[in-house]
Coordinates of C-alpha atoms and ligand atoms in Angstrom, one line a residue:
M1 CA -3.5 -6.4 71.2
P2 CA -1.9 -2.9 71.3
I3 CA -1.6 -1.4 74.7
L4 CA -2.7 2.1 75.7
V5 CA -1.9 3.8 79.0
M6 CA -4.5 6.3 80.3
K7 CA -3.8 8.3 83.4
F8 CA -6.5 10.1 85.3
G9 CA -5.5 12.9 87.8
G10 CA -7.2 13.8 91.0
T11 CA -10.0 16.0 89.6
S12 CA -10.8 13.4 87.0
V13 CA -11.6 10.9 89.7
A14 CA -12.8 13.4 92.3
N15 CA -16.1 11.6 93.0
I16 CA -18.1 8.6 91.7
D17 CA -19.7 10.6 88.9
R18 CA -16.2 11.6 87.6
I19 CA -15.0 8.0 87.9
S20 CA -17.9 6.9 85.8
R21 CA -17.1 9.5 83.1
A22 CA -13.5 8.4 83.1
S23 CA -14.6 4.8 82.8
K24 CA -16.6 5.7 79.7
R25 CA -13.4 7.0 78.1
V26 CA -11.7 3.8 79.0
A27 CA -14.5 1.8 77.5
L28 CA -14.1 3.8 74.2
E29 CA -10.5 2.8 73.9
V30 CA -11.3 -0.9 74.7
A31 CA -13.9 -0.7 71.9
N32 CA -11.1 0.7 69.7
G33 CA -9.2 -2.5 70.2
Y34 CA -6.8 -1.7 73.0
D35 CA -5.8 -3.5 76.1
V36 CA -5.8 -0.6 78.5
I37 CA -3.6 0.2 81.6
V38 CA -5.4 2.9 83.6
V39 CA -3.3 4.7 86.1
V40 CA -5.3 6.7 88.7
S41 CA -4.5 9.4 91.2
A42 CA -6.2 9.8 94.6
M43 CA -9.4 11.9 94.6
S44 CA -8.5 15.5 94.4
G45 CA -7.5 16.9 97.8
K46 CA -7.1 13.5 99.3
T47 CA -3.3 13.4 99.3
N48 CA -3.1 16.9 100.8
E49 CA -5.4 15.7 103.6
L50 CA -3.3 12.7 104.2
V51 CA -0.1 14.7 104.2
G52 CA -1.8 17.1 106.6
W53 CA -2.6 14.3 109.0
V54 CA 1.0 13.1 108.9
N55 CA 2.4 16.6 109.6
E56 CA -0.1 17.0 112.5
T57 CA 0.9 13.7 114.0
S58 CA 4.7 14.0 113.5
P59 CA 6.3 17.2 112.0
L60 CA 9.7 15.5 111.4
Y61 CA 8.0 12.3 110.3
D62 CA 9.5 8.9 109.4
A63 CA 9.2 8.9 105.6
R64 CA 8.4 5.2 105.6
E65 CA 5.2 5.9 107.5
Y66 CA 4.5 9.0 105.5
D67 CA 4.4 6.7 102.5
A68 CA 2.3 4.1 104.2
V69 CA -0.3 6.9 104.8
T70 CA -0.1 9.0 101.7
S71 CA -0.1 6.0 99.2
S72 CA -3.6 5.0 100.5
G73 CA -5.6 7.5 98.4
E74 CA -4.8 5.8 95.2
N75 CA -5.9 2.4 96.5
V76 CA -9.4 3.7 96.9
T77 CA -9.7 5.1 93.3
A78 CA -8.1 2.1 91.7
G79 CA -10.6 -0.2 93.3
L80 CA -13.6 2.1 92.5
M81 CA -12.5 2.4 88.9
A82 CA -12.2 -1.4 88.5
L83 CA -15.7 -1.8 90.1
R84 CA -17.2 0.8 87.8
L85 CA -15.7 -0.9 84.7
Q86 CA -17.0 -4.3 85.9
E87 CA -20.4 -2.8 86.1
M88 CA -20.0 -1.9 82.5
D89 CA -19.2 -5.5 81.7
I90 CA -15.6 -4.7 81.0
P91 CA -13.2 -7.3 82.5
A92 CA -11.0 -5.2 84.8
R93 CA -9.1 -5.5 88.1
S94 CA -7.1 -3.2 90.3
W95 CA -3.4 -3.4 91.1
Q96 CA -1.7 -1.7 93.9
G97 CA 2.0 -0.9 93.4
W98 CA 3.3 -3.8 95.4
Q99 CA 1.2 -6.3 93.5
V100 CA 2.6 -5.5 90.1
P101 CA 5.2 -5.1 91.7
V102 CA 6.4 -1.5 90.9
Q103 CA 10.0 -1.9 92.2
T104 CA 11.5 1.3 93.5
T105 CA 14.5 2.7 95.4
S106 CA 14.2 3.2 99.1
A107 CA 14.2 7.0 98.9
H108 CA 10.9 7.3 100.7
A109 CA 8.5 10.1 99.7
N110 CA 10.7 10.6 96.6
A111 CA 11.4 7.1 95.3
R112 CA 12.5 6.3 91.7
I113 CA 11.2 3.4 89.8
D114 CA 13.8 0.7 89.2
A115 CA 11.7 -1.9 87.3
I116 CA 8.2 -2.8 86.4
P117 CA 7.9 -6.6 85.5
T118 CA 5.2 -7.0 83.0
D119 CA 4.4 -10.7 83.4
N120 CA 1.6 -10.5 86.0
I121 CA -0.5 -8.1 84.1
M122 CA 0.3 -9.6 80.6
A123 CA -0.8 -13.0 81.9
K124 CA -4.2 -11.4 82.9
F125 CA -4.5 -9.7 79.5
A126 CA -3.8 -13.1 77.8
Q127 CA -6.7 -14.5 79.9
G128 CA -9.1 -11.9 78.6
M129 CA -8.8 -9.1 81.1
K130 CA -9.2 -5.8 79.2
V131 CA -8.3 -3.2 81.7
A132 CA -5.6 -3.1 84.5
V133 CA -6.3 -0.3 86.9
V134 CA -3.1 0.6 88.6
A135 CA -2.8 2.8 91.7
G136 CA -0.4 5.6 90.7
F137 CA 2.2 7.2 92.9
Q138 CA 3.2 4.1 94.8
G139 CA 5.7 1.2 94.7
V140 CA 7.6 -1.1 96.9
S141 CA 11.2 -1.0 98.0
A142 CA 13.7 -3.9 98.0
E143 CA 13.1 -4.0 101.8
G144 CA 9.4 -4.7 101.1
R145 CA 8.2 -1.3 102.3
I146 CA 5.6 0.8 100.5
T147 CA 7.2 3.8 98.8
T148 CA 5.8 6.9 97.0
L149 CA 7.2 8.7 94.0
G150 CA 6.9 12.4 95.1
R151 CA 4.0 14.7 94.7
G152 CA 2.4 14.4 91.3
G153 CA 4.0 11.0 90.9
S154 CA 1.1 9.3 89.2
D155 CA 2.3 10.9 85.9
T156 CA 5.5 9.1 86.4
T157 CA 3.8 5.8 87.1
A158 CA 1.9 6.2 83.8
V159 CA 4.9 7.0 81.7
A160 CA 6.9 4.2 83.3
F161 CA 4.1 1.7 82.5
A162 CA 3.9 2.9 78.9
A163 CA 7.7 2.4 78.6
A164 CA 7.7 -1.0 80.3
F165 CA 4.7 -2.4 78.3
G166 CA 5.7 -0.7 74.9
A167 CA 2.4 1.2 74.9
E168 CA 1.3 2.9 71.7
R169 CA 0.7 6.1 73.7
C170 CA 0.5 7.5 77.2
D171 CA -2.5 9.9 77.6
I172 CA -2.5 12.1 80.7
Y173 CA -6.1 13.2 81.4
T174 CA -6.3 16.2 83.6
D175 CA -8.4 19.3 84.4
V176 CA -6.9 21.5 81.6
D177 CA -7.0 20.7 78.0
G178 CA -3.3 20.6 77.5
V179 CA 0.0 22.3 78.3
Y180 CA -0.2 26.1 78.2
T181 CA 2.3 28.9 77.8
T182 CA 1.8 29.4 81.5
D183 CA -0.7 28.3 84.2
P184 CA -4.0 29.2 82.6
R185 CA -5.4 29.7 86.2
I186 CA -3.0 32.6 86.6
V187 CA -2.9 34.2 83.2
R188 CA -6.2 34.2 81.4
R189 CA -4.6 34.8 78.0
A190 CA -2.3 31.8 78.3
R191 CA -2.3 29.9 75.1
K192 CA -2.6 26.1 74.7
L193 CA 0.4 24.6 72.8
D194 CA -0.3 21.9 70.3
R195 CA 3.2 20.6 70.7
I196 CA 6.0 21.2 73.2
A197 CA 9.5 19.8 73.1
F198 CA 10.6 17.3 75.8
E199 CA 13.4 19.7 76.9
E200 CA 11.1 22.6 77.4
M201 CA 8.5 20.5 79.2
L202 CA 11.2 19.1 81.4
E203 CA 12.3 22.6 82.4
L204 CA 8.7 23.9 82.9
A205 CA 7.9 20.9 85.0
S206 CA 11.0 21.1 87.2
L207 CA 10.4 24.9 87.6
G208 CA 6.9 24.4 89.0
A209 CA 4.4 23.7 86.1
K210 CA 2.7 20.9 87.9
V211 CA 0.7 19.7 84.9
L212 CA 3.3 16.9 84.5
Q213 CA 5.7 15.6 87.1
T214 CA 9.3 16.3 86.0
R215 CA 10.4 12.7 86.3
S216 CA 7.6 11.6 84.0
V217 CA 8.9 13.9 81.2
E218 CA 12.4 12.6 81.8
L219 CA 11.3 9.0 81.4
A220 CA 9.2 9.8 78.3
M221 CA 12.2 11.5 76.7
R222 CA 14.5 8.6 77.5
F223 CA 12.2 5.8 76.4
G224 CA 10.6 7.7 73.5
V225 CA 7.1 7.4 74.9
K226 CA 4.5 9.2 72.9
L227 CA 3.0 11.5 75.6
R228 CA -0.2 13.5 75.3
V229 CA -1.8 15.8 77.9
L230 CA -5.6 16.3 77.5
S231 CA -8.8 17.1 79.4
S232 CA -11.0 14.4 80.8
F233 CA -13.9 16.8 80.5
D234 CA -13.8 17.5 76.7
E235 CA -15.4 15.4 74.1
P236 CA -13.0 12.7 72.7
S237 CA -11.0 13.7 69.6
D238 CA -8.0 12.4 67.8
N239 CA -5.8 15.5 68.0
A240 CA -6.9 16.9 71.3
G241 CA -4.5 18.2 73.9
T242 CA -0.8 18.8 73.7
L243 CA 1.8 16.3 72.3
V244 CA 5.1 16.3 74.2
C245 CA 7.6 15.4 71.5
A246 CA 11.1 15.8 70.1
E247 CA 12.4 19.2 69.2
E248 CA 12.7 18.2 65.5
D249 CA 8.9 17.6 65.4
I250 CA 8.1 21.2 66.1
M251 CA 8.0 23.5 63.1
E252 CA 7.9 27.0 64.7
S253 CA 8.2 28.3 68.2
N254 CA 8.7 31.4 70.3
V255 CA 12.1 32.2 71.8
V256 CA 10.4 31.8 75.2
A257 CA 8.0 28.8 75.2
G258 CA 6.5 29.3 78.6
V259 CA 6.6 30.9 82.1
A260 CA 6.6 28.7 85.2
Y261 CA 6.4 29.6 88.8
S262 CA 6.9 27.9 92.1
R263 CA 5.0 29.6 94.9
D264 CA 6.2 28.1 98.1
E265 CA 9.9 28.7 98.2
A266 CA 12.1 29.9 101.1
K267 CA 15.4 31.7 101.0
M268 CA 17.8 30.8 103.7
T269 CA 21.0 32.7 104.5
L270 CA 23.8 31.4 106.7
I271 CA 25.4 34.5 108.1
S272 CA 29.2 34.6 108.5
V273 CA 30.5 31.2 107.7
A274 CA 34.2 30.5 107.3
D275 CA 35.3 30.9 103.7
R276 CA 37.5 27.9 103.3
P277 CA 37.9 24.8 101.1
G278 CA 35.2 22.3 101.9
I279 CA 32.7 24.7 103.4
A280 CA 30.1 24.2 100.6
A281 CA 30.4 20.4 101.1
A282 CA 30.1 20.8 104.9
I283 CA 26.8 22.8 104.4
F284 CA 25.1 21.1 101.5
G285 CA 26.1 17.5 102.5
P286 CA 24.0 17.5 105.7
L287 CA 21.2 19.3 103.9
A288 CA 21.0 16.6 101.3
D289 CA 21.2 13.9 104.0
A290 CA 18.3 15.6 105.8
G291 CA 16.2 15.4 102.6
V292 CA 16.3 19.1 101.9
N293 CA 15.9 19.9 98.1
V294 CA 18.3 22.8 97.7
D295 CA 17.7 24.7 94.5
M296 CA 19.4 28.0 94.0
I297 CA 22.8 28.7 95.8
V298 CA 24.7 32.0 96.1
Q299 CA 27.9 32.6 97.9
N300 CA 28.6 36.2 98.7
I301 CA 31.9 38.0 98.5
S302 CA 34.0 37.2 101.5
E303 CA 35.4 39.6 103.9
E304 CA 38.2 38.8 106.4
G305 CA 37.8 35.1 105.6
R306 CA 34.1 34.9 106.3
T307 CA 31.2 34.9 103.9
D308 CA 27.4 34.6 103.8
M309 CA 25.9 31.6 102.0
T310 CA 22.3 31.8 100.6
F311 CA 20.2 28.9 99.3
S312 CA 16.6 28.3 98.4
C313 CA 14.4 25.3 99.2
P314 CA 10.7 24.5 99.5
V315 CA 9.1 26.4 102.3
D316 CA 7.9 23.2 104.0
Q317 CA 11.5 22.0 104.4
V318 CA 12.7 25.1 106.3
M319 CA 12.4 23.2 109.6
R320 CA 14.5 20.3 108.4
A321 CA 17.1 22.7 106.9
Q322 CA 17.3 24.6 110.2
K323 CA 17.7 21.4 112.2
A324 CA 20.4 20.0 109.8
M325 CA 22.4 23.3 110.1
E326 CA 22.0 23.5 113.9
D327 CA 23.2 19.9 114.2
A328 CA 26.2 20.5 112.0
K329 CA 27.1 23.5 114.1
A330 CA 26.8 21.5 117.3
A331 CA 29.0 18.8 115.7
G332 CA 31.6 21.5 114.9
T333 CA 31.7 20.8 111.2
I334 CA 30.4 24.3 110.4
N335 CA 30.2 27.6 112.2
F336 CA 27.9 30.5 111.5
H337 CA 26.7 33.5 113.2
D338 CA 23.0 33.2 112.3
L339 CA 20.6 31.5 110.0
V340 CA 17.9 33.8 108.5
A341 CA 14.9 32.2 106.8
D342 CA 12.8 34.3 104.4
E343 CA 9.7 32.2 104.0
G344 CA 7.9 34.7 101.7
V345 CA 9.5 34.2 98.4
A346 CA 8.5 32.6 95.0
K347 CA 10.4 31.5 92.0
V348 CA 9.4 32.7 88.5
S349 CA 11.1 31.3 85.4
I350 CA 11.1 31.7 81.6
V351 CA 11.9 28.7 79.5
G352 CA 12.6 28.3 75.8
I353 CA 14.9 26.4 73.4
G354 CA 15.1 29.6 71.4
M355 CA 17.2 31.2 74.1
R356 CA 20.2 29.1 72.9
S357 CA 20.4 31.3 69.8
H358 CA 19.0 34.6 71.1
A359 CA 21.0 37.1 73.1
G360 CA 19.4 39.6 75.4
V361 CA 16.6 37.5 76.8
A362 CA 17.8 37.8 80.4
A363 CA 18.3 41.6 80.1
K364 CA 14.7 41.8 78.8
M365 CA 13.4 39.7 81.7
F366 CA 15.1 41.9 84.2
A367 CA 13.9 45.1 82.6
V368 CA 10.3 43.8 82.6
L369 CA 10.5 43.1 86.3
R370 CA 12.2 46.5 87.0
D371 CA 9.3 48.3 85.2
E372 CA 6.9 46.5 87.5
G373 CA 8.9 47.5 90.5
V374 CA 9.7 43.9 91.4
N375 CA 13.0 43.4 93.3
I376 CA 15.0 40.3 92.3
K377 CA 16.6 38.5 95.2
V378 CA 18.4 35.6 93.5
I379 CA 19.0 34.7 89.8
T380 CA 20.0 31.5 88.2
T381 CA 20.3 30.6 84.5
S382 CA 20.9 27.6 82.3
E383 CA 21.0 27.2 78.5
I384 CA 17.2 27.3 78.1
K385 CA 15.9 29.0 81.2
I386 CA 16.2 32.0 83.5
S387 CA 14.9 31.9 87.1
V388 CA 14.5 34.6 89.6
L389 CA 13.5 34.6 93.3
I390 CA 11.1 37.4 94.2
D391 CA 8.7 38.4 97.0
R392 CA 5.7 36.0 96.8
K393 CA 3.3 38.9 96.7
Y394 CA 4.6 39.9 93.3
M395 CA 4.6 36.4 91.8
E396 CA 1.3 36.6 89.8
L397 CA 2.2 40.1 88.6
A398 CA 5.6 39.0 87.4
V399 CA 4.2 35.9 85.6
Q400 CA 1.6 38.0 83.8
A401 CA 4.1 40.8 82.9
L402 CA 6.6 38.3 81.5
H403 CA 3.9 36.4 79.5
D404 CA 2.9 39.7 77.9
A405 CA 6.4 41.1 77.3
F406 CA 7.5 37.9 75.5
G407 CA 4.3 37.8 73.4
L408 CA 3.3 34.4 74.5
E409 CA -0.4 34.8 73.8
K410 CA 0.5 34.7 70.1
A411 CA 1.9 31.6 68.3
G412 CA 5.6 32.0 67.2
Ligands
ADP501 P1 -3.9 16.2 88.0 O1 -4.6 16.1 89.3 O2 -4.7 15.9 86.9 O3 -2.6 15.5 88.0 P2 -2.5 18.7 88.5 O4 -3.2 19.7 89.3 O5 -1.4 18.0 89.0 O6 -3.6 17.8 87.8 O7 -2.0 19.5 87.2 C1 -2.9 20.3 86.4 C2 -2.8 21.7 86.8 O8 -1.5 22.2 86.4 C3 -3.7 22.7 86.0 O9 -4.9 22.7 86.7 C4 -3.0 24.0 86.0 O10 -3.5 24.9 87.0 C5 -1.5 23.6 86.4 N1 -0.6 24.2 85.5 C6 0.6 24.8 85.8 N2 1.3 25.2 84.7 C7 0.6 24.8 83.7 C8 0.8 24.9 82.3 N3 1.9 25.5 81.7 N4 -0.1 24.3 81.4 C9 -1.2 23.7 81.9 N5 -1.4 23.6 83.2 C10 -0.6 24.1 84.1
LIG502 N1 -2.0 11.8 94.6 C1 -0.6 12.2 94.5 C2 -0.5 13.7 94.7 O1 -1.4 14.4 94.9 C3 0.0 11.7 93.2 C4 -0.7 12.3 92.0 O2 -1.8 12.8 92.0 O3 0.0 12.3 90.9 O4 0.7 14.1 94.7
MG503 MG1 -0.7 16.0 88.8

């Protein structure tokens, strides 16, 4: 039997009624002749609630216990979905990550999948089971501890299962009907893309478009998984949604394919650090060890052997970053006058493969922001993206203005 992977995100399993609707979709694919692996998220809002409880209990928590708590939301939906399918006379059972087992690294709260042995689930398919309902987001480390794959990680679970089982396709069912030129909740005129290149989706995801977790796109690209994003609310149709595919499979596209944003960023500046060989390693080593995801970095011009070092990180990691820097200062490995945290910034980015061959895209972006009176605090670029850090209060204005200026509401 061919295998299909169907992933249902939080809103698609938000209550029993939604779980029933999703189960009907699954039943259709079973009737189409597939053995189905369903990957489910926790009910929407559940993981946030669990994370909140962890933070309330222990702000600088032990990540192993964070995983023990936050992985639990998916256990509930996996069991409920299997029960619902059984009620429909479809042979189904649930699988938690450790039962498969989804083997991961020990990087708790941000683990990567090492391997997914297929024998347990394949043996059940051979015995007549039609649907394996897998709890997304979770796995087990070599030490036997429960791990999670980072926020939005059920997408990655789904793609990894599709790769491991050689699935015909991986369908990601969510609350929008595909990938848009920007978040349709922010820009009303955002346009749904029929296709998007892996590279562009990878950048959009890593720059904040949470419709797919970055790592899921990486895996799909590496293993050639046919990946589709579609709505669990629309009527089924063969060419629904957005296909994430190779660049060669896209006929025409705009220079800029999309605009992404990341709302909750912080800008940290170490004032007056010694400008000497090894200073960057002395700063960013401890930050990495503390689990701080440093993004943009700027080193200012030095004066009399001292300089300021600025970096950005997610706003909920500011406390960790501060502690890592204070500890390094106390240990004598770095010295700085002050550490200033600006917790009111956001990152806005434009992404497009067309930038490789078009000059002047950055200049245009900066002019658009100037015309809106938005001050740029930090800039970074790569071959196919330009990102700026700006005051959070201007984020939506900037996304909207860039979407208009680059003509994204029209197909290229
Ligand atoms: P799920 O719970 O199904 O995993 P998510 O909330 O993680 O859903 O992702 C879907 C959301 O991603 C949409 O509701 C939308 O607000 C947001 N989003 C951000 N950027 C985009 C984009 N470019 N295209 C589509 N959705 C986007
Ligand atoms: N429930 C997890 C989260 O909210 C994983 C997911 O939904 O993909 O991050
Ligand atoms: Mg998601």
